[in-house]
Amino acid sequence: MDRYCVFGNPIAHSKSPEIHAAYAAQTGQQLSYERRLAPVDGFAQAVREFIAEGGKGANVTLPFKLDAHKLADALTMRAQAAGAVNTLVFGPDGIIGDNTDGAGLVADIVRNAGVPIAGKRVLMLGAGGAARGAVLPILEERPAALVIANRTVATAEALVQQFAALAGEGVLSSSGFESLQGSFDIVINATSASLNAALPPIPAAVFHQGTLALDMMYGKEPTVFMHFAAEHGATVRDGLGMLIEQAAEAFYGWRGVRPDTSALLVQMRSKL
Ligand code: NDP
């Protein structure tokens, strides 16, 4: 049976084994998928051991996404753009590093929420790893504007510089939180502020009636960002759909079969 795993530290909380077991059952794929706790300074060794045991691929979560990027023998374009890797494929050509987080985000917005990105004004809050991985997949959908706002504005500006050549004239720009101008059709919270129940200090006017506001964090209760957005007319969504979709994209990369995500999203929501 082909073997896969997720590396992280800590890892006990990971929902990936449950998600991939559901995808394997649904698509009739014979595989096993386990959690692997790697030492903080021992990621490469842990991967090599798994390959020696016959591992075919792996997911990578905190704090190893940059280590995985370094370890890979080759990178997909989206992993290069993201500067981080969340999916590894082990094959005859060595270790291939991919990043499915951004594709998962876009799939959740476009397919699950039914909101096209094409022609829309999009605001992304945050410029860390998750935001960086999302920029290329969002630009590929051809938004009218993508504004990256961050607490440290220089980091947002660096992202704009990195991706400027791939965006149309005037599409991509950076901002601080308080200085944001105008309203947006889609607002994505890619900051980790929600982990501490904090809210980036954005003007309420970034939302209009029907704005889609998505927080990458997920949990049983809506985040402070989701509460704030809903109070100002937005339709809100958390990051559970993104999580399930990035896993589907990894599963497709490994097995060549695209699982249906809709039933799993409902099932996992009920278990949060
Ligand atoms: P990083 O640590 O790489 O980046 C954190 C970002 O949040 C930075 O832009 C940082 O700004 C900003 N930030 C942190 N604290 C605050 C605050 N109090 N107020 C305003 N901005 C703040 O984290 P990641 O990019 O890896 O993760 C971001 C979020 O996305 C996390 O909540 C994570 O759980 C979630 N995530 C969800 C996924 C899913 O599948 N649903 C997948 C990946 C991530 P600065 O640059 O100024 O420090």
CSV table of N, CA and C and ligand atoms in Angstrom, one decimal, residues 62 65 101 126-131 150-152 155 177 190-193 195 198 200 216-218 239-240 242-243 246, ligand 1:
chain,number,residue,atom,x,y,z
A,62,LEU,N,3.5,23.6,9.9
A,62,LEU,CA,4.4,24.3,10.7
A,62,LEU,C,5.2,23.4,11.6
A,65,LYS,N,7.6,24.4,6.6
A,65,LYS,CA,7.4,24.8,5.2
A,65,LYS,C,8.6,25.4,4.5
A,101,ASP,N,-1.5,25.5,-0.9
A,101,ASP,CA,-2.4,26.4,0.0
A,101,ASP,C,-3.1,27.5,-0.8
A,126,GLY,N,-2.2,40.8,5.5
A,126,GLY,CA,-1.1,39.9,5.9
A,126,GLY,C,-0.1,39.7,4.7
A,127,ALA,N,1.1,39.5,5.1
A,127,ALA,CA,2.1,39.3,4.0
A,127,ALA,C,3.1,38.2,4.5
A,128,GLY,N,2.6,37.3,5.3
A,128,GLY,CA,3.4,36.2,5.8
A,128,GLY,C,3.4,35.0,4.8
A,129,GLY,N,3.7,33.8,5.3
A,129,GLY,CA,3.8,32.6,4.4
A,129,GLY,C,2.5,32.3,3.6
A,130,ALA,N,1.4,32.4,4.4
A,130,ALA,CA,0.1,32.0,3.7
A,130,ALA,C,-0.3,33.0,2.7
A,131,ALA,N,0.0,34.3,3.0
A,131,ALA,CA,-0.3,35.4,2.0
A,131,ALA,C,0.5,35.2,0.8
A,150,ASN,N,-0.4,45.1,5.2
A,150,ASN,CA,0.3,44.4,6.3
A,150,ASN,C,0.6,45.4,7.4
A,151,ARG,N,0.8,44.9,8.6
A,151,ARG,CA,1.2,45.7,9.8
A,151,ARG,C,2.6,46.3,9.4
A,152,THR,N,3.5,45.4,9.0
A,152,THR,CA,4.8,45.9,8.5
A,152,THR,C,4.7,46.1,7.0
A,155,THR,N,7.0,44.7,4.2
A,155,THR,CA,6.9,43.3,3.8
A,155,THR,C,5.8,43.1,2.7
A,177,PHE,N,-2.7,49.1,7.2
A,177,PHE,CA,-4.1,48.8,7.5
A,177,PHE,C,-5.0,50.1,7.6
A,190,ALA,N,-5.3,36.9,6.0
A,190,ALA,CA,-4.1,36.0,6.0
A,190,ALA,C,-3.1,36.4,7.1
A,191,THR,N,-3.6,37.2,8.1
A,191,THR,CA,-2.7,37.5,9.2
A,191,THR,C,-2.9,36.4,10.2
A,192,SER,N,-2.0,36.3,11.2
A,192,SER,CA,-2.3,35.3,12.3
A,192,SER,C,-2.9,36.0,13.5
A,193,ALA,N,-3.4,37.2,13.3
A,193,ALA,CA,-4.0,38.0,14.4
A,193,ALA,C,-5.2,37.2,15.1
A,195,LEU,N,-5.5,34.2,15.7
A,195,LEU,CA,-5.0,33.2,16.7
A,195,LEU,C,-5.0,33.8,18.1
A,198,ALA,N,-7.2,38.8,17.9
A,198,ALA,CA,-7.0,40.3,17.6
A,198,ALA,C,-7.5,40.6,16.2
A,200,PRO,N,-6.9,43.1,12.9
A,200,PRO,CA,-6.1,44.1,12.2
A,200,PRO,C,-6.9,45.4,12.2
A,216,MET,N,-8.5,33.0,7.1
A,216,MET,CA,-7.8,31.7,6.8
A,216,MET,C,-7.8,30.8,8.1
A,217,MET,N,-8.0,31.4,9.3
A,217,MET,CA,-8.1,30.6,10.5
A,217,MET,C,-9.5,29.9,10.5
A,218,TYR,N,-9.6,28.8,11.2
A,218,TYR,CA,-11.0,28.2,11.3
A,218,TYR,C,-11.1,27.7,12.7
A,239,GLY,N,-11.4,29.4,7.4
A,239,GLY,CA,-10.4,28.7,6.5
A,239,GLY,C,-10.6,27.2,6.4
A,240,LEU,N,-11.7,26.6,6.9
A,240,LEU,CA,-11.8,25.2,6.9
A,240,LEU,C,-11.9,24.7,5.4
A,242,MET,N,-10.6,26.1,2.8
A,242,MET,CA,-9.3,26.2,2.2
A,242,MET,C,-8.4,25.0,2.6
A,243,LEU,N,-8.5,24.6,3.9
A,243,LEU,CA,-7.8,23.4,4.4
A,243,LEU,C,-8.2,22.2,3.6
A,246,GLN,N,-6.9,22.5,-0.1
A,246,GLN,CA,-5.5,22.4,-0.3
A,246,GLN,C,-5.1,20.9,-0.3
B,1,NDP,P1,3.1,34.1,9.3
B,1,NDP,O1,3.6,34.0,10.7
B,1,NDP,O2,4.0,33.7,8.2
B,1,NDP,O3,2.6,35.6,9.0
B,1,NDP,C1,1.8,36.2,10.0
B,1,NDP,C2,1.2,37.5,9.3
B,1,NDP,O4,0.2,38.0,10.3
B,1,NDP,C3,2.2,38.6,9.1
B,1,NDP,O5,1.8,39.3,7.9
B,1,NDP,C4,2.1,39.5,10.3
B,1,NDP,O6,2.4,40.8,10.1
B,1,NDP,C5,0.6,39.4,10.6
B,1,NDP,N1,0.2,39.6,12.0
B,1,NDP,C6,0.6,38.8,13.1
B,1,NDP,N2,0.0,39.3,14.2
B,1,NDP,C7,-0.8,40.3,13.8
B,1,NDP,C8,-1.6,41.3,14.5
B,1,NDP,N3,-1.8,41.1,15.8
B,1,NDP,N4,-2.2,42.2,13.8
B,1,NDP,C9,-2.0,42.4,12.5
B,1,NDP,N5,-1.2,41.5,11.8
B,1,NDP,C10,-0.6,40.5,12.4
B,1,NDP,O7,1.8,33.2,9.4
B,1,NDP,P2,1.1,32.3,8.1
B,1,NDP,O8,1.1,33.2,7.0
B,1,NDP,O9,1.8,31.0,8.0
B,1,NDP,O10,-0.4,32.1,8.7
B,1,NDP,C11,-1.3,33.1,8.7
B,1,NDP,C12,-2.7,32.5,9.1
B,1,NDP,O11,-3.2,31.7,8.1
B,1,NDP,C13,-2.7,31.7,10.4
B,1,NDP,O12,-3.8,32.0,11.1
B,1,NDP,C14,-2.8,30.3,9.9
B,1,NDP,O13,-3.4,29.4,10.8
B,1,NDP,C15,-3.6,30.5,8.7
B,1,NDP,N6,-3.4,29.4,7.6
B,1,NDP,C16,-4.5,28.7,7.3
B,1,NDP,C17,-4.4,27.7,6.3
B,1,NDP,C18,-5.7,26.9,6.0
B,1,NDP,O14,-5.5,25.9,5.2
B,1,NDP,N7,-6.8,27.3,6.4
B,1,NDP,C19,-3.2,27.4,5.7
B,1,NDP,C20,-2.1,28.2,6.1
B,1,NDP,C21,-2.2,29.2,7.0
B,1,NDP,P3,4.0,41.4,10.2
B,1,NDP,O15,4.6,41.1,8.9
B,1,NDP,O16,3.8,42.8,10.5
B,1,NDP,O17,4.6,40.6,11.4
